[in-house]
Amino acid sequence: MKKTDRVLITGAAGFIGYYLAKRLLSQGIYVTGIDNMNDYYDVRLKEERLSLLLSHTGFTFEKADISDGKTLGQIFQKSRPDIVVNLAAQAGVRYSITHPDAYISSNMVGFYQVLEACRHASDEGGHRVSHLLYASSSSVYGANKKVPYSTADQADHPVSLYAATKKSNELLAYAYSKLYGIPATGLRFFTVYGPLGRPDMAYFSFTQKMVKQETISLFNYGDMYRDFTYVEDIVTGIVNVMGKAPAPDADGVCHKLYNIGNSSPESLLSFVETLEKCLMKEGVIQEPAKKEFLPMQPGDVYQTYADVSDLERDFGFKPKTPLEEGLAKFAHWYGDFYGREKERR
Ligand SMILES: NC(=O)c1ccc[n+]([C@@H]2O[C@H](COP(=O)([O-])OP(=O)(O)OC[C@H]3O[C@@H](n4cnc5c(N)ncnc54)[C@H](O)[C@@H]3O)[C@@H](O)[C@H]2O)c1
């Protein structure tokens, strides 16, 4: 990637978007961030991330919804991005069972509008987008039994609407690459965690329950495996991929998919024990959590396990942060952030 490249990130006040923007800004790259600041989870976290980004002179923020095509087009005309990274989405597997509308609006209509904005960016002397990256998810592997999950495997048995929208994004991006020559890369993320993370994710909600001394529920009786990936590793992967738009495939289409995950699944139970240890060390909790063991929930998958050999081959990169190190950073941040919150009250 060139220092002069201008980058547009959707979902910039989100967890991964914030870390990506921060990394690029620290390298002197100009970033425009879009976010609608919705209240799917505690908006104070989004505001905190945003205020950290706004302290950089190279950062411009646009509060907008990606499903609003007209506004999106205007932002593209103004910011003239070389590279677009679409991270805005309605995330979460379980929420998609009760709130399907949010997924259709942000993940389907919103993603379509991002594709349209890329397609029309160069109209009337405008600026061409040279690479579109977009977030997909390990959830597209759905009920697949074969592990590790490879992008060469079929992934057309989603077990949630969230997964179905992410798989649809991959198909839409492929079609836009083929029809309009937009080079695009889809990144299938595997359970990303870290400081300033998402409260709807297990490691965060477990922590909140542990602090309140409430019982935590381990589904499938704790017998589930996740390929937890530290957020800074994900960002390194995204930045590497940003610098190299895909070459045309055998059909002349510049579209590629990669898994980004640790490639080392942890059992839910050992994950919780590591989290407890880190939180106790930071003084966030004083004793291990009370646990209840429950059956599998609809939409959940038994195991996620990334085959990242393509990423390693094409970019010489593989996530590497051990869970213990990443969770220690999360526990440290949590104690600090919520300690400060308590003082403010
Ligand atoms: N965190 C993970 O473990 C994980 C795993 C797989 C895939 N992903 C995907 O990665 C991307 C980023 O995830 P995250 O963990 O940072 O989630 P996040 O919810 O923290 O970030 C998404 C951001 O997008 C914004 N947003 C949502 N809908 C929008 C819309 N219509 N218009 C404008 N902004 C909108 C939200 O306000 C939020 O700040 C998402 O696409 C998610 O589906 C994340």
CSV table of C-alpha atoms and ligand atoms in Angstrom, one decimal:
chain,number,residue,atom,x,y,z
A,1,MET,CA,0.0,0.0,0.0
A,2,LYS,CA,1.2,3.5,-0.8
A,3,LYS,CA,1.5,6.2,1.8
A,4,THR,CA,-0.5,8.4,-0.4
A,5,ASP,CA,-3.4,6.0,-0.6
A,6,ARG,CA,-6.7,7.3,0.9
A,7,VAL,CA,-8.7,4.7,2.8
A,8,LEU,CA,-12.4,4.7,3.5
A,9,ILE,CA,-13.5,2.4,6.4
A,10,THR,CA,-17.1,1.7,7.1
A,11,GLY,CA,-17.9,0.7,10.7
A,12,ALA,CA,-14.9,2.8,11.8
A,13,ALA,CA,-16.3,3.3,15.4
A,14,GLY,CA,-16.7,-0.5,15.6
A,15,PHE,CA,-14.3,-2.8,17.3
A,16,ILE,CA,-12.2,-3.9,14.3
A,17,GLY,CA,-12.7,-0.7,12.4
A,18,TYR,CA,-11.3,1.3,15.2
A,19,TYR,CA,-8.1,-0.8,15.4
A,20,LEU,CA,-7.7,-0.7,11.6
A,21,ALA,CA,-8.1,3.1,11.4
A,22,LYS,CA,-5.7,3.6,14.3
A,23,ARG,CA,-3.0,1.4,12.7
A,24,LEU,CA,-3.3,3.2,9.3
A,25,LEU,CA,-3.3,6.7,10.9
A,26,SER,CA,-0.2,5.8,12.8
A,27,GLN,CA,1.4,5.0,9.4
A,28,GLY,CA,0.5,8.5,8.2
A,29,ILE,CA,-2.4,7.3,5.9
A,30,TYR,CA,-5.5,9.5,5.5
A,31,VAL,CA,-8.6,7.7,6.7
A,32,THR,CA,-12.3,8.6,6.3
A,33,GLY,CA,-14.5,6.6,8.7
A,34,ILE,CA,-18.2,6.0,8.4
A,35,ASP,CA,-20.4,4.7,11.2
A,36,ASN,CA,-24.1,5.1,12.1
A,37,MET,CA,-23.3,4.7,15.8
A,38,ASN,CA,-26.3,2.4,16.4
A,39,ASP,CA,-27.1,1.1,19.8
A,40,TYR,CA,-26.8,-2.6,19.2
A,41,TYR,CA,-24.4,-2.5,22.1
A,42,ASP,CA,-23.2,0.1,24.6
A,43,VAL,CA,-22.7,3.3,22.5
A,44,ARG,CA,-20.2,4.6,25.0
A,45,LEU,CA,-17.7,2.1,23.6
A,46,LYS,CA,-18.2,3.4,20.1
A,47,GLU,CA,-17.9,7.0,21.3
A,48,GLU,CA,-14.7,6.2,23.2
A,49,ARG,CA,-13.2,4.6,20.1
A,50,LEU,CA,-14.3,7.5,17.9
A,51,SER,CA,-12.9,10.1,20.3
A,52,LEU,CA,-9.5,8.3,20.2
A,53,LEU,CA,-9.5,8.4,16.4
A,54,LEU,CA,-10.6,12.0,16.2
A,55,SER,CA,-7.4,12.9,18.1
A,56,HIS,CA,-5.5,12.1,14.8
A,57,THR,CA,-5.3,14.9,12.2
A,58,GLY,CA,-5.5,12.4,9.3
A,59,PHE,CA,-9.0,11.2,10.4
A,60,THR,CA,-12.3,12.4,9.0
A,61,PHE,CA,-15.6,11.1,10.4
A,62,GLU,CA,-18.9,10.9,8.6
A,63,LYS,CA,-21.9,9.8,10.7
A,64,ALA,CA,-24.0,7.9,8.0
A,65,ASP,CA,-25.8,4.7,7.3
A,66,ILE,CA,-24.3,2.6,4.5
A,67,SER,CA,-27.8,1.7,3.4
A,68,ASP,CA,-28.4,5.3,2.4
A,69,GLY,CA,-26.9,5.2,-1.2
A,70,LYS,CA,-27.2,8.9,-1.9
A,71,THR,CA,-25.2,10.0,1.2
A,72,LEU,CA,-22.7,7.2,0.6
A,73,GLY,CA,-22.1,8.4,-3.0
A,74,GLN,CA,-21.5,11.9,-1.7
A,75,ILE,CA,-19.0,10.7,0.9
A,76,PHE,CA,-17.2,8.8,-1.9
A,77,GLN,CA,-17.1,11.9,-4.1
A,78,LYS,CA,-15.7,13.9,-1.2
A,79,SER,CA,-13.1,11.5,0.2
A,80,ARG,CA,-12.0,9.9,-3.2
A,81,PRO,CA,-10.8,6.7,-1.6
A,82,ASP,CA,-8.3,4.4,-3.3
A,83,ILE,CA,-9.1,1.5,-0.9
A,84,VAL,CA,-12.4,0.8,0.7
A,85,VAL,CA,-12.8,-1.5,3.7
A,86,ASN,CA,-16.3,-2.5,4.5
A,87,LEU,CA,-16.6,-3.5,8.2
A,88,ALA,CA,-20.0,-2.0,8.9
A,89,ALA,CA,-22.5,-4.7,9.5
A,90,GLN,CA,-25.1,-6.0,11.9
A,91,ALA,CA,-22.9,-8.6,13.7
A,92,GLY,CA,-23.9,-11.4,16.0
A,93,VAL,CA,-25.3,-14.8,15.3
A,94,ARG,CA,-28.0,-15.1,18.1
A,95,TYR,CA,-29.4,-11.6,17.6
A,96,SER,CA,-30.1,-12.5,13.9
A,97,ILE,CA,-32.7,-15.0,15.1
A,98,THR,CA,-34.8,-12.3,16.8
A,99,HIS,CA,-33.9,-9.2,14.7
A,100,PRO,CA,-33.7,-10.2,11.0
A,101,ASP,CA,-34.5,-6.7,9.7
A,102,ALA,CA,-31.2,-5.2,11.0
A,103,TYR,CA,-29.2,-7.8,9.0
A,104,ILE,CA,-31.1,-7.3,5.8
A,105,SER,CA,-30.8,-3.5,6.1
A,106,SER,CA,-27.0,-3.2,7.0
A,107,ASN,CA,-25.6,-6.4,5.6
A,108,MET,CA,-27.6,-6.8,2.4
A,109,VAL,CA,-28.9,-3.3,1.4
A,110,GLY,CA,-25.9,-1.6,3.0
A,111,PHE,CA,-23.3,-3.9,1.3
A,112,TYR,CA,-25.1,-3.5,-2.0
A,113,GLN,CA,-24.9,0.3,-1.6
A,114,VAL,CA,-21.1,0.0,-0.9
A,115,LEU,CA,-20.7,-2.0,-4.1
A,116,GLU,CA,-22.7,0.6,-6.0
A,117,ALA,CA,-20.7,3.5,-4.6
A,118,CYS,CA,-17.4,1.7,-5.6
A,119,ARG,CA,-18.9,1.1,-9.1
A,120,HIS,CA,-19.9,4.7,-9.6
A,121,ALA,CA,-16.9,6.3,-7.8
A,122,SER,CA,-15.1,7.0,-11.1
A,123,ASP,CA,-18.2,8.4,-12.9
A,124,GLU,CA,-17.9,11.9,-14.3
A,125,GLY,CA,-14.1,12.3,-13.7
A,126,GLY,CA,-14.4,10.8,-10.1
A,127,HIS,CA,-11.7,8.6,-8.5
A,128,ARG,CA,-11.5,4.9,-9.1
A,129,VAL,CA,-11.5,2.5,-6.2
A,130,SER,CA,-8.5,0.2,-6.7
A,131,HIS,CA,-9.4,-2.4,-4.0
A,132,LEU,CA,-12.5,-3.2,-2.0
A,133,LEU,CA,-12.0,-5.4,1.1
A,134,TYR,CA,-15.0,-6.6,3.1
A,135,ALA,CA,-15.7,-8.5,6.2
A,136,SER,CA,-17.1,-12.0,5.9
A,137,SER,CA,-17.2,-14.5,8.7
A,138,SER,CA,-16.2,-18.0,9.8
A,139,SER,CA,-20.0,-18.5,10.3
A,140,VAL,CA,-20.3,-19.1,6.5
A,141,TYR,CA,-18.9,-22.6,7.2
A,142,GLY,CA,-22.2,-23.3,9.0
A,143,ALA,CA,-22.7,-27.0,9.6
A,144,ASN,CA,-19.5,-28.0,7.8
A,145,LYS,CA,-17.9,-31.0,9.5
A,146,LYS,CA,-14.5,-31.0,7.8
A,147,VAL,CA,-11.8,-29.0,9.7
A,148,PRO,CA,-9.8,-26.9,9.4
A,149,TYR,CA,-12.2,-24.8,7.4
A,150,SER,CA,-10.7,-23.9,4.0
A,151,THR,CA,-11.9,-21.3,1.5
A,152,ALA,CA,-11.8,-24.2,-1.0
A,153,ASP,CA,-14.6,-26.0,0.9
A,154,GLN,CA,-18.2,-25.6,0.0
A,155,ALA,CA,-19.9,-23.1,2.3
A,156,ASP,CA,-23.6,-23.1,1.4
A,157,HIS,CA,-25.3,-24.5,4.5
A,158,PRO,CA,-25.6,-21.4,6.8
A,159,VAL,CA,-27.2,-22.0,10.2
A,160,SER,CA,-28.1,-18.4,10.9
A,161,LEU,CA,-29.4,-15.4,8.9
A,162,TYR,CA,-26.2,-13.6,9.8
A,163,ALA,CA,-24.1,-16.3,8.1
A,164,ALA,CA,-26.5,-16.2,5.1
A,165,THR,CA,-25.9,-12.4,4.7
A,166,LYS,CA,-22.1,-12.9,4.9
A,167,LYS,CA,-22.2,-15.6,2.3
A,168,SER,CA,-24.4,-13.4,0.1
A,169,ASN,CA,-21.8,-10.6,0.4
A,170,GLU,CA,-19.2,-12.9,-1.1
A,171,LEU,CA,-21.4,-13.7,-4.0
A,172,LEU,CA,-22.4,-10.1,-4.6
A,173,ALA,CA,-18.8,-9.0,-4.5
A,174,TYR,CA,-17.8,-11.7,-6.9
A,175,ALA,CA,-20.5,-10.6,-9.4
A,176,TYR,CA,-19.5,-6.9,-9.1
A,177,SER,CA,-15.8,-7.8,-9.7
A,178,LYS,CA,-16.8,-9.8,-12.7
A,179,LEU,CA,-19.3,-7.2,-14.2
A,180,TYR,CA,-17.7,-3.9,-13.3
A,181,GLY,CA,-14.0,-4.9,-12.7
A,182,ILE,CA,-13.9,-3.9,-9.0
A,183,PRO,CA,-11.0,-5.8,-7.5
A,184,ALA,CA,-12.4,-7.2,-4.2
A,185,THR,CA,-11.2,-9.4,-1.3
A,186,GLY,CA,-13.4,-11.0,1.3
A,187,LEU,CA,-12.0,-11.8,4.7
A,188,ARG,CA,-13.5,-14.5,6.8
A,189,PHE,CA,-12.8,-13.5,10.4
A,190,PHE,CA,-12.7,-16.0,13.2
A,191,THR,CA,-13.9,-14.8,16.7
A,192,VAL,CA,-12.0,-11.6,17.2
A,193,TYR,CA,-11.3,-10.4,20.7
A,194,GLY,CA,-9.3,-7.7,22.5
A,195,PRO,CA,-9.5,-4.5,24.5
A,196,LEU,CA,-12.4,-2.1,23.6
A,197,GLY,CA,-14.1,-5.2,22.2
A,198,ARG,CA,-17.8,-6.0,21.7
A,199,PRO,CA,-19.9,-6.6,24.8
A,200,ASP,CA,-22.2,-9.0,22.9
A,201,MET,CA,-19.3,-11.5,22.5
A,202,ALA,CA,-18.8,-14.3,25.0
A,203,TYR,CA,-15.5,-13.2,26.5
A,204,PHE,CA,-16.9,-9.8,27.3
A,205,SER,CA,-20.4,-10.8,28.5
A,206,PHE,CA,-18.7,-13.6,30.7
A,207,THR,CA,-16.5,-10.9,32.2
A,208,GLN,CA,-19.5,-8.6,33.0
A,209,LYS,CA,-21.3,-11.6,34.6
A,210,MET,CA,-18.2,-12.6,36.6
A,211,VAL,CA,-17.9,-9.0,37.9
A,212,LYS,CA,-21.5,-9.1,39.1
A,213,GLN,CA,-20.9,-12.6,40.5
A,214,GLU,CA,-23.6,-14.0,38.2
A,215,THR,CA,-23.6,-17.5,36.8
A,216,ILE,CA,-22.2,-17.9,33.3
A,217,SER,CA,-23.8,-20.3,30.9
A,218,LEU,CA,-21.6,-22.7,28.9
A,219,PHE,CA,-23.5,-24.0,25.9
A,220,ASN,CA,-23.1,-27.6,24.6
A,221,TYR,CA,-21.9,-28.2,28.2
A,222,GLY,CA,-18.7,-26.3,27.5
A,223,ASP,CA,-17.8,-28.7,24.7
A,224,MET,CA,-17.4,-26.1,21.9
A,225,TYR,CA,-14.2,-24.9,20.1
A,226,ARG,CA,-13.4,-21.4,18.8
A,227,ASP,CA,-10.5,-20.1,16.9
A,228,PHE,CA,-10.0,-17.0,18.9
A,229,THR,CA,-8.0,-14.3,17.1
A,230,TYR,CA,-6.5,-11.3,18.7
A,231,VAL,CA,-7.6,-8.0,17.1
A,232,GLU,CA,-4.1,-6.6,16.4
A,233,ASP,CA,-3.4,-9.8,14.4
A,234,ILE,CA,-6.6,-9.3,12.4
A,235,VAL,CA,-5.5,-5.8,11.6
A,236,THR,CA,-2.0,-6.9,10.5
A,237,GLY,CA,-3.8,-9.3,8.2
A,238,ILE,CA,-6.1,-6.7,6.8
A,239,VAL,CA,-3.3,-4.2,6.2
A,240,ASN,CA,-1.2,-6.8,4.4
A,241,VAL,CA,-4.1,-7.7,2.1
A,242,MET,CA,-5.0,-4.1,1.5
A,243,GLY,CA,-1.7,-3.6,-0.3
A,244,LYS,CA,-2.3,-6.3,-2.9
A,245,ALA,CA,-5.6,-6.4,-4.9
A,246,PRO,CA,-6.3,-9.9,-6.2
A,247,ALA,CA,-4.9,-10.8,-9.7
A,248,PRO,CA,-7.5,-12.0,-12.2
A,249,ASP,CA,-8.5,-15.7,-11.7
A,250,ALA,CA,-8.9,-18.2,-14.6
A,251,ASP,CA,-12.1,-16.4,-15.6
A,252,GLY,CA,-10.5,-13.0,-15.4
A,253,VAL,CA,-12.3,-12.1,-12.2
A,254,CYS,CA,-10.3,-10.1,-9.6
A,255,HIS,CA,-11.9,-11.5,-6.4
A,256,LYS,CA,-10.4,-13.6,-3.6
A,257,LEU,CA,-11.4,-15.0,-0.2
A,258,TYR,CA,-9.2,-15.6,2.8
A,259,ASN,CA,-9.6,-17.0,6.3
A,260,ILE,CA,-8.1,-14.9,9.0
A,261,GLY,CA,-7.9,-16.9,12.3
A,262,ASN,CA,-5.5,-18.3,14.8
A,263,SER,CA,-5.7,-21.8,13.3
A,264,SER,CA,-5.6,-23.2,16.9
A,265,PRO,CA,-9.1,-23.7,18.4
A,266,GLU,CA,-9.5,-23.6,22.1
A,267,SER,CA,-12.3,-25.3,24.1
A,268,LEU,CA,-14.8,-23.0,25.6
A,269,LEU,CA,-14.1,-24.3,29.1
A,270,SER,CA,-10.3,-23.8,28.9
A,271,PHE,CA,-11.0,-20.3,27.4
A,272,VAL,CA,-13.1,-19.4,30.4
A,273,GLU,CA,-10.5,-20.7,32.8
A,274,THR,CA,-7.8,-18.6,31.1
A,275,LEU,CA,-10.1,-15.5,31.2
A,276,GLU,CA,-10.7,-16.1,34.9
A,277,LYS,CA,-7.0,-16.3,35.6
A,278,CYS,CA,-6.3,-13.0,33.7
A,279,LEU,CA,-9.2,-11.2,35.4
A,280,MET,CA,-8.1,-12.3,38.8
A,281,LYS,CA,-4.6,-11.2,38.2
A,282,GLU,CA,-5.8,-7.7,37.3
A,283,GLY,CA,-8.1,-7.6,40.4
A,284,VAL,CA,-11.2,-7.4,38.2
A,285,ILE,CA,-12.7,-10.4,39.9
A,286,GLN,CA,-11.7,-12.1,43.2
A,287,GLU,CA,-12.8,-15.7,42.5
A,288,PRO,CA,-13.6,-18.1,39.6
A,289,ALA,CA,-17.1,-17.8,38.1
A,290,LYS,CA,-20.2,-19.8,38.9
A,291,LYS,CA,-20.9,-21.9,35.8
A,292,GLU,CA,-24.0,-23.7,34.5
A,293,PHE,CA,-23.7,-26.2,31.7
A,294,LEU,CA,-26.5,-26.0,29.0
A,295,PRO,CA,-27.4,-27.7,25.7
A,296,MET,CA,-26.5,-26.2,22.3
A,297,GLN,CA,-28.3,-23.0,21.2
A,298,PRO,CA,-29.9,-22.5,17.8
A,299,GLY,CA,-27.5,-20.9,15.3
A,300,ASP,CA,-24.4,-22.0,17.2
A,301,VAL,CA,-21.7,-24.1,15.6
A,302,TYR,CA,-19.7,-26.7,17.4
A,303,GLN,CA,-16.3,-25.7,16.2
A,304,THR,CA,-14.5,-23.0,14.2
A,305,TYR,CA,-11.0,-23.7,13.0
A,306,ALA,CA,-9.3,-21.7,10.2
A,307,ASP,CA,-7.0,-23.1,7.5
A,308,VAL,CA,-4.9,-20.0,6.9
A,309,SER,CA,-2.4,-21.5,4.5
A,310,ASP,CA,-3.6,-19.2,1.6
A,311,LEU,CA,-2.9,-16.2,3.7
A,312,GLU,CA,0.5,-17.5,4.7
A,313,ARG,CA,1.4,-18.4,1.1
A,314,ASP,CA,0.2,-15.0,-0.4
A,315,PHE,CA,1.2,-12.6,2.4
A,316,GLY,CA,3.7,-14.5,4.6
A,317,PHE,CA,1.4,-13.8,7.5
A,318,LYS,CA,-0.4,-15.9,10.2
A,319,PRO,CA,-2.0,-14.6,13.4
A,320,LYS,CA,0.2,-15.5,16.3
A,321,THR,CA,-0.9,-13.9,19.6
A,322,PRO,CA,-1.4,-16.6,22.2
A,323,LEU,CA,-4.8,-16.5,24.0
A,324,GLU,CA,-3.2,-16.0,27.4
A,325,GLU,CA,-1.4,-12.8,26.1
A,326,GLY,CA,-4.5,-11.4,24.3
A,327,LEU,CA,-6.8,-12.0,27.2
A,328,ALA,CA,-4.3,-10.5,29.7
A,329,LYS,CA,-4.5,-7.3,27.5
A,330,PHE,CA,-8.3,-7.4,27.5
A,331,ALA,CA,-8.4,-7.9,31.3
A,332,HIS,CA,-6.0,-5.0,31.9
A,333,TRP,CA,-8.1,-2.7,29.6
A,334,TYR,CA,-11.4,-3.8,31.2
A,335,GLY,CA,-10.2,-3.1,34.7
A,336,ASP,CA,-9.0,0.3,33.6
A,337,PHE,CA,-12.0,1.3,31.5
A,338,TYR,CA,-14.7,0.2,33.9
A,339,GLY,CA,-12.7,1.4,36.9
A,340,ARG,CA,-12.7,4.9,35.4
A,341,GLU,CA,-16.4,4.6,34.6
A,342,LYS,CA,-17.1,3.7,38.3
A,343,GLU,CA,-15.0,6.7,39.5
A,344,ARG,CA,-17.0,9.0,37.1
A,345,ARG,CA,-20.3,7.9,38.7
B,1,LIG,N1,-15.6,-9.4,15.8
B,1,LIG,C1,-15.6,-10.7,15.3
B,1,LIG,O1,-15.3,-11.7,16.0
B,1,LIG,C2,-16.1,-10.9,13.9
B,1,LIG,C3,-16.1,-12.2,13.4
B,1,LIG,C4,-16.5,-12.4,12.1
B,1,LIG,C5,-16.9,-11.3,11.3
B,1,LIG,N2,-16.9,-10.1,11.8
B,1,LIG,C6,-17.3,-9.0,11.0
B,1,LIG,O2,-16.4,-7.9,11.0
B,1,LIG,C7,-17.0,-6.7,10.9
B,1,LIG,C8,-16.6,-5.8,12.0
B,1,LIG,O3,-17.0,-6.4,13.2
B,1,LIG,P1,-16.8,-5.8,14.7
B,1,LIG,O4,-16.6,-6.9,15.6
B,1,LIG,O5,-15.9,-4.6,14.6
B,1,LIG,O6,-18.3,-5.3,14.9
B,1,LIG,P2,-18.9,-3.9,15.5
B,1,LIG,O7,-20.4,-4.1,15.7
B,1,LIG,O8,-18.1,-3.5,16.7
B,1,LIG,O9,-18.6,-2.9,14.3
B,1,LIG,C9,-19.5,-2.6,13.3
B,1,LIG,C10,-19.7,-1.1,13.2
B,1,LIG,O10,-20.6,-0.9,12.1
B,1,LIG,C11,-21.5,0.1,12.4
B,1,LIG,N3,-22.7,-0.2,11.6
B,1,LIG,C12,-23.6,-1.2,11.6
B,1,LIG,N4,-24.5,-1.1,10.7
B,1,LIG,C13,-24.2,0.1,10.0
B,1,LIG,C14,-24.8,0.8,8.9
B,1,LIG,N5,-25.9,0.3,8.3
B,1,LIG,N6,-24.2,1.9,8.5
B,1,LIG,C15,-23.1,2.4,9.1
B,1,LIG,N7,-22.5,1.8,10.2
B,1,LIG,C16,-23.1,0.7,10.6
B,1,LIG,C17,-21.8,-0.2,13.9
B,1,LIG,O11,-22.3,1.0,14.6
B,1,LIG,C18,-20.5,-0.6,14.4
B,1,LIG,O12,-19.8,0.5,15.0
B,1,LIG,C19,-18.5,-6.9,10.8
B,1,LIG,O13,-18.8,-7.0,9.4
B,1,LIG,C20,-18.6,-8.3,11.4
B,1,LIG,O14,-19.8,-9.0,10.9
B,1,LIG,C21,-16.5,-9.8,13.1
